[in-house]
Short mmCIF file of C-alpha atoms and ligand atoms in Angstrom, two decimals:
data_model
loop_
_atom_site.label_atom_id
_atom_site.label_comp_id
_atom_site.label_asym_id
_atom_site.label_seq_id
_atom_site.Cartn_x
_atom_site.Cartn_y
_atom_site.Cartn_z
CA UNK A 594 86.53 87.29 104.65
CA UNK A 595 82.89 86.66 103.69
CA UNK A 596 81.28 83.27 104.37
CA UNK A 597 79.45 83.35 101.02
CA UNK A 598 80.61 84.98 97.79
CA UNK A 599 77.73 86.14 95.63
CA UNK A 600 77.21 87.06 92.01
CA UNK A 601 77.00 90.73 91.04
CA UNK A 602 74.37 91.35 88.38
CA UNK A 603 73.01 94.69 87.21
CA UNK A 604 74.43 96.44 90.29
CA UNK A 605 72.86 93.98 92.77
CA UNK A 606 74.24 91.04 94.74
CA UNK A 607 72.58 87.81 93.69
CA UNK A 608 72.44 84.43 95.41
CA UNK A 609 71.26 81.27 93.73
CA UNK A 610 70.20 78.11 95.51
CA UNK A 611 73.45 76.35 94.70
CA UNK A 612 76.90 76.78 96.23
CA UNK A 613 80.35 75.31 95.86
CA UNK A 614 83.29 75.40 98.25
CA UNK A 615 86.37 77.57 97.79
CA UNK A 616 89.34 75.58 99.13
CA UNK A 617 92.64 76.83 100.52
CA UNK A 618 95.36 74.82 98.71
CA UNK A 619 97.82 75.19 101.61
CA UNK A 620 95.84 72.93 103.94
CA UNK A 621 92.72 71.80 102.08
CA UNK A 622 90.45 73.80 104.43
CA UNK A 623 87.35 75.61 103.19
CA UNK A 624 87.85 79.35 102.71
CA UNK A 625 84.19 80.13 102.02
CA UNK A 626 81.19 79.08 99.97
CA UNK A 627 80.44 80.51 96.55
CA UNK A 628 77.04 81.00 94.96
CA UNK A 629 77.07 79.25 91.57
CA UNK A 630 75.32 81.24 88.85
CA UNK A 631 72.69 79.20 87.03
CA UNK A 632 71.57 79.81 83.45
CA UNK A 633 68.90 82.29 84.57
CA UNK A 634 71.43 84.34 86.55
CA UNK A 635 73.82 84.43 83.61
CA UNK A 636 70.95 85.51 81.35
CA UNK A 637 70.10 88.33 83.79
CA UNK A 638 73.74 89.42 83.71
CA UNK A 639 73.68 89.52 79.92
CA UNK A 640 70.44 91.56 79.97
CA UNK A 641 71.93 93.97 82.50
CA UNK A 642 75.08 94.36 80.43
CA UNK A 643 73.04 94.95 77.27
CA UNK A 644 71.04 97.67 79.06
CA UNK A 645 74.27 99.30 80.30
CA UNK A 646 75.74 99.17 76.79
CA UNK A 647 72.66 100.96 75.44
CA UNK A 648 72.28 103.29 78.44
CA UNK A 649 74.38 105.53 80.69
CA UNK A 650 77.51 103.47 80.35
CA UNK A 651 77.31 103.31 76.56
CA UNK A 652 76.80 107.07 76.34
CA UNK A 653 79.64 107.94 78.71
CA UNK A 654 82.61 109.71 77.11
CA UNK A 655 86.17 108.41 77.24
CA UNK A 656 87.19 111.01 79.83
CA UNK A 657 84.49 110.06 82.27
CA UNK A 658 85.06 106.32 81.83
CA UNK A 659 88.79 106.81 82.29
CA UNK A 660 88.17 108.75 85.49
CA UNK A 661 85.98 105.94 86.84
CA UNK A 662 88.60 103.32 86.01
CA UNK A 663 91.23 105.38 87.78
CA UNK A 664 88.97 105.40 90.82
CA UNK A 665 88.77 101.60 90.56
CA UNK A 666 92.60 101.45 90.67
CA UNK A 667 92.68 103.86 93.64
CA UNK A 668 90.09 101.84 95.51
CA UNK A 669 91.90 98.52 94.94
CA UNK A 670 94.98 100.18 96.40
CA UNK A 671 92.96 101.55 99.34
CA UNK A 672 91.72 98.01 100.00
CA UNK A 673 95.09 96.46 99.23
CA UNK A 674 95.16 94.24 102.32
CA UNK A 675 91.67 92.82 101.61
CA UNK A 676 92.78 91.89 98.09
CA UNK A 677 96.08 90.50 99.35
CA UNK A 678 94.48 88.26 101.98
CA UNK A 679 91.85 87.04 99.52
CA UNK A 680 94.38 86.20 96.78
CA UNK A 681 96.68 84.41 99.19
CA UNK A 682 93.81 82.40 100.73
CA UNK A 683 92.59 81.25 97.31
CA UNK A 684 95.96 80.44 95.73
CA UNK A 685 98.39 79.71 98.58
CA UNK A 686 100.99 81.88 96.88
CA UNK A 687 103.49 83.72 99.06
CA UNK A 688 102.69 87.16 100.42
CA UNK A 689 105.74 88.76 98.74
CA UNK A 690 104.59 87.50 95.34
CA UNK A 691 100.99 88.58 95.76
CA UNK A 692 102.12 91.87 97.31
CA UNK A 693 104.58 92.78 94.55
CA UNK A 694 102.94 91.28 91.46
CA UNK A 695 99.31 90.16 91.66
CA UNK A 696 97.61 93.01 93.50
CA UNK A 697 99.66 96.02 92.31
CA UNK A 698 99.54 94.84 88.69
CA UNK A 699 95.81 94.17 89.06
CA UNK A 700 95.30 97.78 90.12
CA UNK A 701 97.77 99.14 87.55
CA UNK A 702 95.82 97.58 84.68
CA UNK A 703 92.91 99.96 85.36
CA UNK A 704 95.19 103.00 85.41
CA UNK A 705 97.12 101.99 82.29
CA UNK A 706 94.05 101.48 80.13
CA UNK A 707 92.39 104.62 81.51
CA UNK A 708 95.41 106.54 80.20
CA UNK A 709 95.64 104.66 76.92
CA UNK A 710 92.02 105.13 75.88
CA UNK A 711 92.49 108.87 75.92
CA UNK A 712 95.49 108.65 73.61
CA UNK A 713 93.92 106.12 71.24
CA UNK A 714 94.32 107.49 67.71
CA UNK A 715 91.77 107.43 64.90
CA UNK A 716 92.77 107.31 61.26
CA UNK A 717 91.82 109.84 58.59
CA UNK A 718 92.61 109.91 54.89
CA UNK A 719 91.81 112.37 52.16
CA UNK A 720 91.19 110.88 48.73
CA UNK A 721 90.74 112.24 45.26
CA UNK A 722 87.48 111.80 43.37
CA UNK A 723 86.74 112.02 39.61
CA UNK A 724 84.98 115.41 40.06
CA UNK A 725 88.08 116.81 41.72
CA UNK A 726 86.29 117.75 44.96
CA UNK A 727 87.70 114.84 46.93
CA UNK A 728 86.45 112.94 49.94
CA UNK A 729 87.48 112.57 53.53
CA UNK A 730 87.60 109.18 55.22
CA UNK A 731 87.92 108.92 58.93
CA UNK A 732 87.46 106.05 61.32
CA UNK A 733 85.67 105.98 64.62
CA UNK A 734 85.99 103.13 67.08
CA UNK A 735 82.99 101.47 68.66
CA UNK A 736 82.99 99.05 71.60
CA UNK A 737 82.10 95.45 70.76
CA UNK A 738 79.13 95.56 73.16
CA UNK A 739 78.73 92.87 75.81
CA UNK A 740 82.04 91.13 76.46
CA UNK A 741 82.43 87.88 78.41
CA UNK A 742 85.73 87.72 80.29
CA UNK A 743 86.70 84.21 81.39
CA UNK A 744 89.78 83.90 83.55
CA UNK A 745 92.01 81.18 85.04
CA UNK A 746 93.26 80.69 88.61
CA UNK A 747 97.01 81.16 88.42
CA UNK A 748 97.14 84.99 88.59
CA UNK A 749 93.49 85.62 89.40
CA UNK A 750 93.15 89.40 89.80
CA UNK A 751 95.98 90.26 87.44
CA UNK A 752 94.67 88.19 84.51
CA UNK A 753 91.04 89.15 85.07
CA UNK A 754 91.78 92.88 85.23
CA UNK A 755 94.13 92.58 82.26
CA UNK A 756 90.97 91.98 80.22
CA UNK A 757 88.25 93.75 82.23
CA UNK A 758 90.16 97.06 82.28
CA UNK A 759 90.72 97.49 78.52
CA UNK A 760 87.25 96.10 77.73
CA UNK A 761 85.65 98.73 80.00
CA UNK A 762 88.05 101.48 78.89
CA UNK A 763 86.89 100.86 75.32
CA UNK A 764 83.26 101.24 76.47
CA UNK A 765 82.12 97.63 76.61
CA UNK A 766 79.84 96.21 79.29
CA UNK A 767 81.53 93.24 80.91
CA UNK A 768 80.48 89.96 82.43
CA UNK A 769 83.42 88.47 84.28
CA UNK A 770 83.68 84.82 85.20
CA UNK A 771 86.67 84.06 87.41
CA UNK A 772 87.95 80.55 87.88
CA UNK A 773 85.93 78.41 90.29
CA UNK A 774 89.24 77.85 92.13
CA UNK A 775 89.84 81.57 92.83
CA UNK A 776 86.58 83.53 93.16
CA UNK A 777 87.57 85.95 95.94
CA UNK A 778 89.46 88.87 94.39
CA UNK A 779 86.95 89.02 91.50
CA UNK A 780 84.21 89.44 94.12
CA UNK A 781 86.21 92.21 95.78
CA UNK A 782 86.60 93.82 92.37
CA UNK A 783 82.79 93.82 92.02
CA UNK A 784 82.57 95.49 95.44
CA UNK A 785 85.03 98.13 94.27
CA UNK A 786 83.06 98.74 91.06
CA UNK A 787 80.00 99.27 93.23
CA UNK A 788 81.81 101.53 95.69
CA UNK A 789 83.22 103.88 93.04
CA UNK A 790 79.88 104.22 91.25
CA UNK A 791 80.33 102.25 88.03
CA UNK A 792 76.84 102.31 86.46
CA UNK A 793 74.73 99.21 87.07
CA UNK A 794 75.33 96.51 84.46
CA UNK A 795 78.65 97.88 83.17
CA UNK A 796 80.47 95.27 85.26
CA UNK A 797 78.83 91.99 86.21
CA UNK A 798 80.26 88.97 87.93
CA UNK A 799 79.08 85.38 87.67
CA UNK A 800 80.63 82.50 89.58
CA UNK A 801 80.77 78.90 88.52
CA UNK A 802 82.48 76.23 86.49
CA UNK A 803 82.97 75.72 82.76
CA UNK A 804 80.90 73.03 81.01
CA UNK A 805 77.19 73.08 81.83
CA UNK A 806 77.79 75.94 84.25
CA UNK A 807 78.37 79.70 84.21
CA UNK A 808 81.26 79.52 81.71
CA UNK A 809 79.33 77.67 79.07
CA UNK A 810 76.05 79.53 79.75
CA UNK A 811 77.97 82.72 79.05
CA UNK A 812 79.86 81.66 75.92
CA UNK A 813 76.73 80.14 74.38
CA UNK A 814 74.50 83.13 75.12
CA UNK A 815 73.46 84.73 71.80
CA UNK A 816 73.58 88.29 73.22
CA UNK A 817 77.20 88.08 74.31
CA UNK A 818 78.97 90.00 71.56
CA UNK A 819 82.58 88.89 72.15
CA UNK A 820 84.56 86.48 74.31
CA UNK A 821 87.98 86.98 75.80
CA UNK A 822 89.48 83.96 77.50
CA UNK A 823 92.64 82.87 79.28
CA UNK A 824 93.05 79.21 80.11
CA UNK A 825 93.81 75.79 78.70
CA UNK A 826 94.00 75.22 74.96
CA UNK A 827 91.38 72.45 75.20
CA UNK A 828 88.96 74.89 76.83
CA UNK A 829 89.77 77.34 74.04
CA UNK A 830 88.60 74.76 71.52
CA UNK A 831 85.28 74.31 73.37
CA UNK A 832 84.74 78.08 73.61
CA UNK A 833 85.64 78.57 69.96
CA UNK A 834 82.93 76.08 69.00
CA UNK A 835 80.41 78.00 71.12
CA UNK A 836 81.52 81.31 69.59
CA UNK A 837 81.37 79.91 66.04
CA UNK A 838 77.58 79.74 66.20
CA UNK A 839 77.32 83.53 65.95
CA UNK A 840 80.84 84.22 64.61
CA UNK A 841 81.75 86.15 67.75
CA UNK A 842 85.12 87.88 68.02
CA UNK A 843 87.43 85.95 70.34
CA UNK A 844 90.73 86.67 72.02
CA UNK A 845 92.47 83.59 73.42
CA UNK A 846 95.50 83.33 75.68
CA UNK A 847 96.07 79.60 76.06
CA UNK A 848 98.55 77.01 77.20
CA UNK A 849 102.23 76.57 76.48
CA UNK A 850 105.11 74.12 76.46
CA UNK A 851 107.75 76.79 76.56
CA UNK A 852 111.39 76.09 75.73
CA UNK A 853 114.59 77.60 77.09
CA UNK A 854 117.64 77.32 74.84
CA UNK A 855 120.95 77.62 76.70
CA UNK A 856 124.11 78.08 74.63
CA UNK A 857 127.61 77.28 75.90
CA UNK A 858 128.54 80.95 75.49
CA UNK A 859 125.97 82.06 78.08
CA UNK A 860 126.68 83.44 81.52
CA UNK A 861 126.13 80.05 83.14
CA UNK A 862 125.21 81.25 86.63
CA UNK A 863 122.69 83.73 85.23
CA UNK A 864 121.24 81.09 82.90
CA UNK A 865 120.82 78.54 85.71
CA UNK A 866 119.22 81.14 87.98
CA UNK A 867 117.00 82.43 85.15
CA UNK A 868 115.82 79.00 84.03
CA UNK A 869 115.22 77.94 87.65
CA UNK A 870 112.97 80.99 88.05
CA UNK A 871 111.24 80.21 84.77
CA UNK A 872 110.53 76.62 85.83
CA UNK A 873 109.59 77.00 89.49
CA UNK A 874 107.92 80.43 89.89
CA UNK A 875 104.41 80.15 91.35
CA UNK A 876 105.00 76.37 91.58
CA UNK A 877 105.26 76.25 87.77
CA UNK A 878 101.77 77.69 87.41
CA UNK A 879 102.49 80.61 85.11
CA UNK A 880 101.59 80.23 81.44
CA UNK A 881 105.08 81.51 80.59
CA UNK A 882 106.89 78.91 82.71
CA UNK A 883 109.54 76.80 81.01
CA UNK A 884 108.99 73.03 80.76
CA UNK A 885 111.57 72.12 78.07
CA UNK A 886 115.23 73.09 78.43
CA UNK A 887 117.80 72.53 75.67
CA UNK A 888 121.42 72.96 76.76
CA UNK A 889 124.50 72.94 74.51
CA UNK A 890 126.44 69.76 75.22
CA UNK A 891 129.71 71.19 76.62
CA UNK A 892 127.86 72.77 79.56
CA UNK A 893 125.07 70.20 79.90
CA UNK A 894 126.32 68.39 83.01
CA UNK A 895 127.23 71.60 84.83
CA UNK A 896 123.85 73.12 83.96
CA UNK A 897 121.90 70.09 85.20
CA UNK A 898 123.90 70.05 88.44
CA UNK A 899 123.23 73.75 88.94
CA UNK A 900 119.50 73.44 88.24
CA UNK A 901 119.25 70.48 90.63
CA UNK A 902 120.89 72.57 93.37
CA UNK A 903 118.46 75.42 92.74
CA UNK A 904 115.46 73.06 92.84
CA UNK A 905 116.62 71.45 96.06
CA UNK A 906 117.27 74.83 97.69
CA UNK A 907 113.66 75.97 97.18
CA UNK A 908 111.67 76.39 100.38
CA UNK A 909 108.12 75.08 100.13
CA UNK A 910 105.79 76.63 102.63
CA UNK A 911 102.82 78.63 103.79
CA UNK A 912 102.28 82.11 102.37
CA UNK A 913 103.24 83.80 105.65
CA UNK A 914 106.34 81.69 106.38
CA UNK A 915 109.54 83.65 105.95
CA UNK A 916 111.77 82.81 103.01
CA UNK A 917 109.14 80.79 101.18
CA UNK A 918 109.90 80.31 97.49
CA UNK A 919 107.07 78.03 96.46
CA UNK A 920 103.52 77.40 97.61
CA UNK A 921 101.25 74.52 96.67
CA UNK A 922 99.51 73.63 93.43
CA UNK A 923 96.02 75.07 93.18
CA UNK A 924 93.90 71.99 93.89
CA UNK A 925 93.89 68.29 94.67
CA UNK A 926 92.77 67.65 91.09
CA UNK A 927 95.64 69.61 89.63
CA UNK A 928 98.14 67.91 91.95
CA UNK A 929 96.82 64.52 90.81
CA UNK A 930 97.29 65.60 87.20
CA UNK A 931 100.87 66.79 87.77
CA UNK A 932 101.67 63.62 89.76
CA UNK A 933 100.34 61.51 86.89
CA UNK A 934 102.95 63.21 84.68
CA UNK A 935 105.63 62.50 87.32
CA UNK A 936 104.71 58.80 87.08
CA UNK A 937 104.46 58.90 83.29
CA UNK A 938 107.96 60.40 82.98
CA UNK A 939 109.39 57.39 84.87
CA UNK A 940 107.39 54.99 82.69
CA UNK A 941 108.72 56.78 79.62
CA UNK A 942 112.30 56.21 80.86
CA UNK A 943 113.25 59.57 82.41
CA UNK A 944 116.13 59.97 84.80
CA UNK A 945 114.71 61.81 87.80
CA UNK A 946 117.47 64.27 88.67
CA UNK A 947 115.53 65.58 91.63
CA UNK A 948 111.99 65.56 93.04
CA UNK A 949 109.25 63.42 91.53
CA UNK A 950 106.92 63.16 94.50
CA UNK A 951 104.99 64.85 97.28
CA UNK A 952 106.81 66.42 100.24
CA UNK A 953 105.85 65.52 103.80
CA UNK A 954 105.84 68.24 106.45
CA UNK A 955 104.25 66.57 109.47
CA UNK A 956 101.75 69.43 109.84
CA UNK A 957 98.59 70.87 108.24
CA UNK A 958 100.42 71.27 104.92
CA UNK A 959 100.15 67.51 104.43
CA UNK A 960 96.42 68.15 103.82
CA UNK A 961 97.32 70.73 101.15
CA UNK A 962 98.46 70.27 97.57
CA UNK A 963 102.25 70.68 97.70
CA UNK A 964 104.49 68.88 95.24
CA UNK A 965 108.24 68.55 94.82
CA UNK A 966 110.09 70.70 92.30
CA UNK A 967 111.28 68.20 89.72
CA UNK A 968 113.94 67.93 86.99
CA UNK A 969 114.18 65.13 84.42
CA UNK A 970 116.73 64.19 81.79
CA UNK A 971 117.13 61.32 79.34
CA UNK A 972 113.90 61.48 77.34
CA UNK A 973 113.39 61.88 73.60
CA UNK A 974 111.47 64.91 72.35
CA UNK A 975 108.63 62.52 71.51
CA UNK A 976 107.94 61.62 75.15
CA UNK A 977 104.47 62.78 76.20
CA UNK A 978 105.90 64.66 79.17
CA UNK A 979 108.00 66.66 76.68
CA UNK A 980 105.00 67.46 74.48
CA UNK A 981 102.03 68.06 76.80
CA UNK A 982 101.61 71.05 79.08
CA UNK A 983 101.97 69.96 82.71
CA UNK A 984 101.65 73.34 84.49
CA UNK A 985 103.68 72.30 87.51
CA UNK A 986 107.20 72.91 88.91
CA UNK A 987 108.96 70.61 86.47
CA UNK A 988 111.13 70.54 83.37
CA UNK A 989 113.02 68.15 81.14
CA UNK A 990 116.61 69.06 80.23
CA UNK A 991 118.13 67.74 76.98
CA UNK A 992 121.53 68.34 75.34
CA UNK A 993 121.99 69.74 71.81
CA UNK A 994 124.98 70.17 69.50
CA UNK A 995 124.20 72.92 66.98
CA UNK A 996 122.21 76.15 66.81
CA UNK A 997 120.20 74.72 63.93
CA UNK A 998 119.23 71.70 66.01
CA UNK A 999 118.32 73.84 69.03
CA UNK A 1000 115.98 76.02 66.98
CA UNK A 1001 114.36 73.02 65.29
CA UNK A 1002 113.73 71.25 68.61
CA UNK A 1003 112.50 74.40 70.36
CA UNK A 1004 109.96 74.83 67.55
CA UNK A 1005 108.94 71.15 67.53
CA UNK A 1006 105.80 71.70 69.59
CA UNK A 1007 102.08 72.28 69.13
CA UNK A 1008 102.39 75.41 71.29
CA UNK A 1009 104.04 78.79 70.79
CA UNK A 1010 103.54 81.12 73.72
CA UNK A 1011 107.08 82.12 74.71
CA UNK A 1012 110.72 81.04 74.89
CA UNK A 1013 113.98 82.15 76.43
CA UNK A 1014 117.43 82.13 74.84
CA UNK A 1015 120.60 82.29 76.91
CA UNK A 1016 123.76 83.48 75.13
CA UNK A 1017 126.30 86.28 75.36
CA UNK A 1018 126.62 86.41 71.58
CA UNK A 1019 124.43 89.34 70.54
CA UNK A 1020 124.05 88.22 66.92
CA UNK A 1021 123.05 84.73 67.99
CA UNK A 1022 120.54 86.14 70.47
CA UNK A 1023 118.81 88.13 67.72
CA UNK A 1024 119.09 85.34 65.16
CA UNK A 1025 117.63 82.61 67.36
CA UNK A 1026 114.92 84.87 68.83
CA UNK A 1027 113.76 85.65 65.29
CA UNK A 1028 113.57 81.98 64.33
CA UNK A 1029 111.64 80.73 67.34
CA UNK A 1030 107.95 80.60 66.55
CA UNK A 1031 106.42 82.07 69.69
CA UNK A 1032 104.55 85.22 70.63
CA UNK A 1033 107.30 86.34 73.01
CA UNK A 1034 111.01 85.49 73.12
CA UNK A 1035 113.35 86.63 75.89
CA UNK A 1036 117.11 86.84 75.52
CA UNK A 1037 118.94 86.43 78.85
CA UNK A 1038 115.77 87.05 80.86
CA UNK A 1039 112.30 85.76 81.64
CA UNK A 1040 108.97 87.29 82.72
CA UNK A 1041 110.08 90.79 81.79
CA UNK A 1042 107.79 92.88 79.61
CA UNK A 1043 106.76 96.46 79.12
CA UNK A 1044 102.97 96.32 79.52
CA UNK A 1045 102.47 98.28 76.28
CA UNK A 1046 103.91 95.47 74.15
CA UNK A 1047 101.83 92.81 72.38
CA UNK A 1048 101.18 89.64 74.34
CA UNK A 1049 99.78 86.36 73.02
CA UNK A 1050 100.73 83.07 71.46
CA UNK A 1051 100.84 81.22 68.17
CA UNK A 1052 99.56 77.72 67.32
CA UNK A 1053 97.72 76.11 70.29
CA UNK A 1054 98.86 78.98 72.54
CA UNK A 1055 96.24 81.42 71.41
CA UNK A 1056 94.61 83.77 68.97
CA UNK A 1057 95.17 87.51 68.90
CA UNK A 1058 97.32 89.87 70.90
CA UNK A 1059 96.52 91.89 73.99
CA UNK A 1060 98.62 94.44 75.87
CA UNK A 1061 98.60 98.21 75.49
CA UNK A 1062 97.02 99.38 72.28
CA UNK A 1063 96.68 95.77 71.08
CA UNK A 1064 94.05 95.22 73.77
CA UNK A 1065 92.13 98.30 72.68
CA UNK A 1066 92.31 97.05 69.09
CA UNK A 1067 90.52 93.88 70.16
CA UNK A 1068 87.96 95.49 72.47
CA UNK A 1069 86.80 98.02 69.88
CA UNK A 1070 86.00 97.94 66.19
CA UNK A 1071 86.68 100.67 63.67
CA UNK A 1072 83.97 101.96 61.35
CA UNK A 1073 84.96 104.10 58.39
CA UNK A 1074 82.99 107.24 57.61
CA UNK A 1075 83.48 108.67 54.13
CA UNK A 1076 82.37 112.30 53.47
CA UNK A 1077 82.16 113.48 49.92
CA UNK A 1078 83.52 117.02 49.89
P1 LIG B 1232 90.82 76.22 82.30
O1 LIG B 1232 90.77 76.29 80.82
O2 LIG B 1232 90.53 74.93 82.94
O3 LIG B 1232 89.81 77.26 82.94
C1 LIG B 1232 89.89 78.63 82.66
C2 LIG B 1232 88.52 79.26 82.82
O4 LIG B 1232 87.65 78.72 81.82
C3 LIG B 1232 87.86 78.97 84.16
O5 LIG B 1232 87.19 80.14 84.57
C4 LIG B 1232 86.89 77.86 83.82
O6 LIG B 1232 85.77 77.79 84.68
C5 LIG B 1232 86.46 78.25 82.42
N1 LIG B 1232 85.97 77.15 81.58
C6 LIG B 1232 86.36 75.86 81.59
N2 LIG B 1232 85.68 75.17 80.63
C7 LIG B 1232 84.85 76.05 80.01
C8 LIG B 1232 83.90 75.94 78.96
N3 LIG B 1232 83.69 74.79 78.33
N4 LIG B 1232 83.23 77.05 78.58
C9 LIG B 1232 83.45 78.24 79.20
N5 LIG B 1232 84.33 78.40 80.21
C10 LIG B 1232 85.04 77.32 80.61
O7 LIG B 1232 92.26 76.76 82.71
P2 LIG B 1232 92.87 76.85 84.17
O8 LIG B 1232 93.17 75.47 84.63
O9 LIG B 1232 92.03 77.74 85.00
O10 LIG B 1232 94.23 77.64 83.89
C11 LIG B 1232 95.43 77.01 83.53
C12 LIG B 1232 95.63 77.12 82.03
O11 LIG B 1232 95.60 78.48 81.64
C13 LIG B 1232 96.97 76.59 81.57
O12 LIG B 1232 96.78 75.87 80.38
C14 LIG B 1232 97.77 77.85 81.30
O13 LIG B 1232 98.82 77.70 80.36
C15 LIG B 1232 96.70 78.76 80.79
N6 LIG B 1232 97.09 80.17 80.93
C16 LIG B 1232 97.43 80.86 79.81
C17 LIG B 1232 97.84 82.20 79.92
C18 LIG B 1232 98.23 83.00 78.71
O14 LIG B 1232 98.35 84.22 78.84
N7 LIG B 1232 98.46 82.39 77.57
C19 LIG B 1232 97.87 82.79 81.17
C20 LIG B 1232 97.52 82.05 82.29
C21 LIG B 1232 97.11 80.72 82.16
#
């Protein structure tokens, strides 16, 4: 692993005078230093991207771009272990998770969008004209130009490449800004772009923070043509204000407060296992994680008992330990935030069914950012911990009596990213899924999705849809050409 991660601008590695530390959340130790891009470095990245857009990269045909992106996927796979080690060091997530989800999906994104761009259809319509000769309309799609990609830390390579790959497939020049918490795999991705011969400026990487740092320098830059962002809803608001100045296209994948609705006619064991996965995966740090659970009253006590058992059976540990289910939270700051919600829940009158604190190991992990998986009951839907996104391994479980009530309470939120419904009644599954206002509703499952389907949220959970052709729709714009015959 490198001692200093640098910015990648116009095909060259760039250091600035300023660095920040990349910290391993398992033990609080420094992984490496990172060169923070200043305003001048971000401006150089925008210039380089603009030149690429107007130069070789902009003139490259779909076939050639697709071939390059496939080489990116191949090269990530060839350097799989480098990516794996880097992702695990930055996030503390278990090797099995990074090995089966983060890195392979990160590589797959480049292959998927390389294939899709070649099959992307254009429209054409013939129309009649008063002189009887007619006219032919057809659309062509143009890239947006210079696209800023701003990513979070929870699935670093996967979520960055989920945007970089379609943006580049559609012909845009990209400036990627990974989270300051997880800069390593993005830097490896820049190395890969360099190694496979992506033209200078087509992919640029700037490191840094949000406000008054690389993130804001990028979103406020007048020559950035579009912004695609995954992160907190509050950050989305700040970026939207920056984008409003020049009415830039935006695509936002934001926070959630996702419900699970468990009916008495469900397969109880499957529902308990499914909801436990939805609450505790990646230490609760997946935007699709469940934080509100509504359970039909006849099975409420059994469900809570079952979820408590699942939570208490989770093994917290280091990425390389065998049988580890859950790693740490990403940072000391995030652990303090989640712990403040643990305290608030008690102040608001919650019954702590399990967890609620910080585990003690008696080894280096005590310097890391571990937290106990936690389950609460007994709060009203108005409690702050039932309304605000916590982004930790925690949920509140509440009983309900009717389907109508369950739907109303599931929808009583400022967010609308996803939901899960647990029932063996097929009609009810369809009916409730249709009535829940969220971008994605699972019936009897969670975190299952064909990558071609639309992904995104409603309300505070986002704007727009990405995934498959929906991504290409965002990263390119149609122009209509009308030929009088
Ligand atoms: P965050 O909003 O704090 O940061 C995300 C990125 O935005 C980082 O790269 C950060 O440096 C940058 N940033 C912060 N402020 C900025 C500003 N003012 N201008 C420009 N850039 C700025 O989010 P996070 O803590 O990294 O990630 C966790 C959040 O992401 C949670 O809310 C989670 O729900 C959400 N998330 C959503 C999805 C989704 O698909 N909907 C997926 C993953 C995570």
